[in-house]
Every structure is written in structure tokens, then in C-alpha cells.
Amino acid sequence: QVQLVESGGGSVQAGGSLKLSCVVSRSSNNNFCMGWFRQFPGKEREGVADLTGFGTARYADSVKGRFTIAKDNALTTLYLQMNSLKPDDTAMYYCASTRAVLCPARMTEGNYYYWGQGIQVTVSS
């Protein structure tokens, strides 16, 4: 059984920063590809960033240079540091995990197996 629990969301002004955390509860290997997705109202979830079990990160073009994905050494917590936030970043953010060390070729919702409950991030102008 795998559980993903997000925290760290909230409201911030444009230009500000937030750090999301995702605690992973897994009975077996935690060294799987994991990622962050976000969902705008009325839209499908879109990939923000993911991280292979080897530590290779990938980012959506819209967040490159502003967001950083990382995992703690114990492989129990996934982070998303979000800097220079914009109102367009306002969305529900989700933590997700695959069941493989390498990340899928496409960072799309259907390629991720486990999901957190989501956390709201609101950026005001």
C-alpha cells in the first residue's frame, strides 16, 4: 500500500515562494520516479516536474528556472520549491508516483500510478 500526503500549499503574492512537501508511505522500495502535477479548474492534470530514482529531474517549460524538485536522502519526502510564483501558477497541486525507477517518456497523468489528495496553491497579483 502506498500513501502520498502533500503539505505546504497556501496563498502567496506574485513573486513569492512556496515549498510543497509530499510524504511517501510505502512498504517497499521508495526509489521510484515521482512527480508533481497541477490541475487548473476545468482542465486535466498537467505535469510540472518529475524525478527519476537516480535523481534526474525534468520540468515543464512553464516552470523551468523557477521550480525545483528534490527528494530527501531517506527517500521518504518529495519536495517542490516554487520561486517567482505567478498568478498563472494558481492550481491544485498533486504528488504522484510511478512503480518504476525511471520516469515515463511523457509526463502525463495516465503514466503515474499513485496520487496524493492534492493541495491548493493560490498566487495573487
C-alpha positions in Angstrom: 0.0 0.0 0.0 1.3 3.4 -0.9 0.1 6.7 0.5 1.2 10.2 -0.6 0.4 13.1 1.6 1.0 16.7 0.4 1.5 19.8 2.6 2.9 23.3 2.3 0.3 24.9 0.0 -1.4 28.1 0.6 -1.7 31.7 -0.6 1.2 34.0 -1.7 1.6 37.2 -3.6 3.1 37.2 -7.1 6.9 36.9 -6.9 6.8 35.0 -3.7 7.8 31.4 -2.9 6.2 28.2 -1.5 7.6 24.8 -0.8 5.4 21.8 -1.2 6.2 18.5 0.6 4.9 15.0 -0.1 5.5 12.3 2.4 5.6 8.8 1.0 4.4 5.9 2.9 5.4 2.7 1.1 6.1 -0.7 2.4 8.8 -1.4 -0.2 11.3 0.4 -2.3 10.9 4.1 -2.3 13.4 4.7 -5.1 10.7 5.2 -7.8 10.1 8.0 -10.2 7.9 10.6 -8.6 6.5 13.9 -9.7 4.3 16.9 -9.2 1.3 17.7 -11.3 -1.2 20.6 -11.2 -4.8 21.0 -12.2 -6.5 24.2 -13.3 -10.3 24.4 -13.0 -12.0 22.5 -15.8 -8.6 21.2 -17.1 -6.8 17.9 -17.0 -3.8 17.5 -14.7 -0.6 18.6 -16.3 2.9 17.6 -15.3 5.0 20.1 -13.5 8.2 18.2 -12.7 9.4 14.7 -12.1 12.4 13.0 -10.7 13.8 9.6 -11.5 15.1 7.2 -8.8 18.6 8.2 -10.0 17.9 11.9 -9.3 17.4 13.2 -12.8 14.8 15.9 -12.9 12.6 17.1 -15.7 10.4 20.2 -15.8 7.6 21.6 -17.8 8.7 24.6 -19.8 6.3 26.9 -17.9 8.2 26.3 -14.6 11.8 25.9 -15.7 14.2 28.1 -13.8 11.5 28.8 -11.2 10.6 25.4 -9.6 13.0 22.8 -8.2 12.0 19.2 -7.5 14.0 17.2 -4.9 13.8 14.2 -2.6 15.3 13.8 0.8 18.1 11.3 1.4 15.8 8.9 3.2 13.6 8.8 0.0 10.6 9.4 2.1 9.7 13.0 1.2 9.4 14.7 -2.2 9.6 18.5 -2.4 8.7 21.1 -4.9 10.4 24.5 -4.2 8.4 27.1 -6.1 10.0 30.6 -6.6 9.0 33.7 -8.6 5.4 32.5 -8.4 2.9 33.9 -10.9 -0.9 34.1 -10.7 -0.9 31.6 -13.6 0.6 29.1 -11.2 -2.6 29.1 -9.2 -3.9 25.5 -9.2 -4.4 22.3 -7.2 -1.1 20.6 -6.9 -0.7 16.8 -6.7 2.1 14.5 -5.8 2.3 11.3 -7.8 4.4 8.2 -8.1 5.1 5.5 -10.6 6.2 2.0 -9.9 9.5 2.2 -11.8 12.9 3.8 -11.1 12.9 5.6 -14.5 10.2 8.2 -15.3 7.9 7.6 -18.3 8.7 9.1 -21.6 5.8 11.5 -21.2 4.9 13.3 -18.0 1.2 12.6 -18.3 -1.4 11.7 -15.7 -2.0 8.2 -17.1 1.6 7.2 -16.6 1.6 7.7 -12.8 0.1 5.1 -10.6 -0.3 6.6 -7.1 -1.7 10.0 -6.2 -1.9 12.3 -3.2 -5.1 14.1 -2.3 -3.9 17.4 -3.7 -3.2 20.8 -2.2 -4.2 24.3 -3.2 -1.7 26.9 -4.3 -3.1 30.4 -4.8 -0.9 33.3 -6.2 -2.4 36.7 -6.1 -1.3 39.7 -8.2 
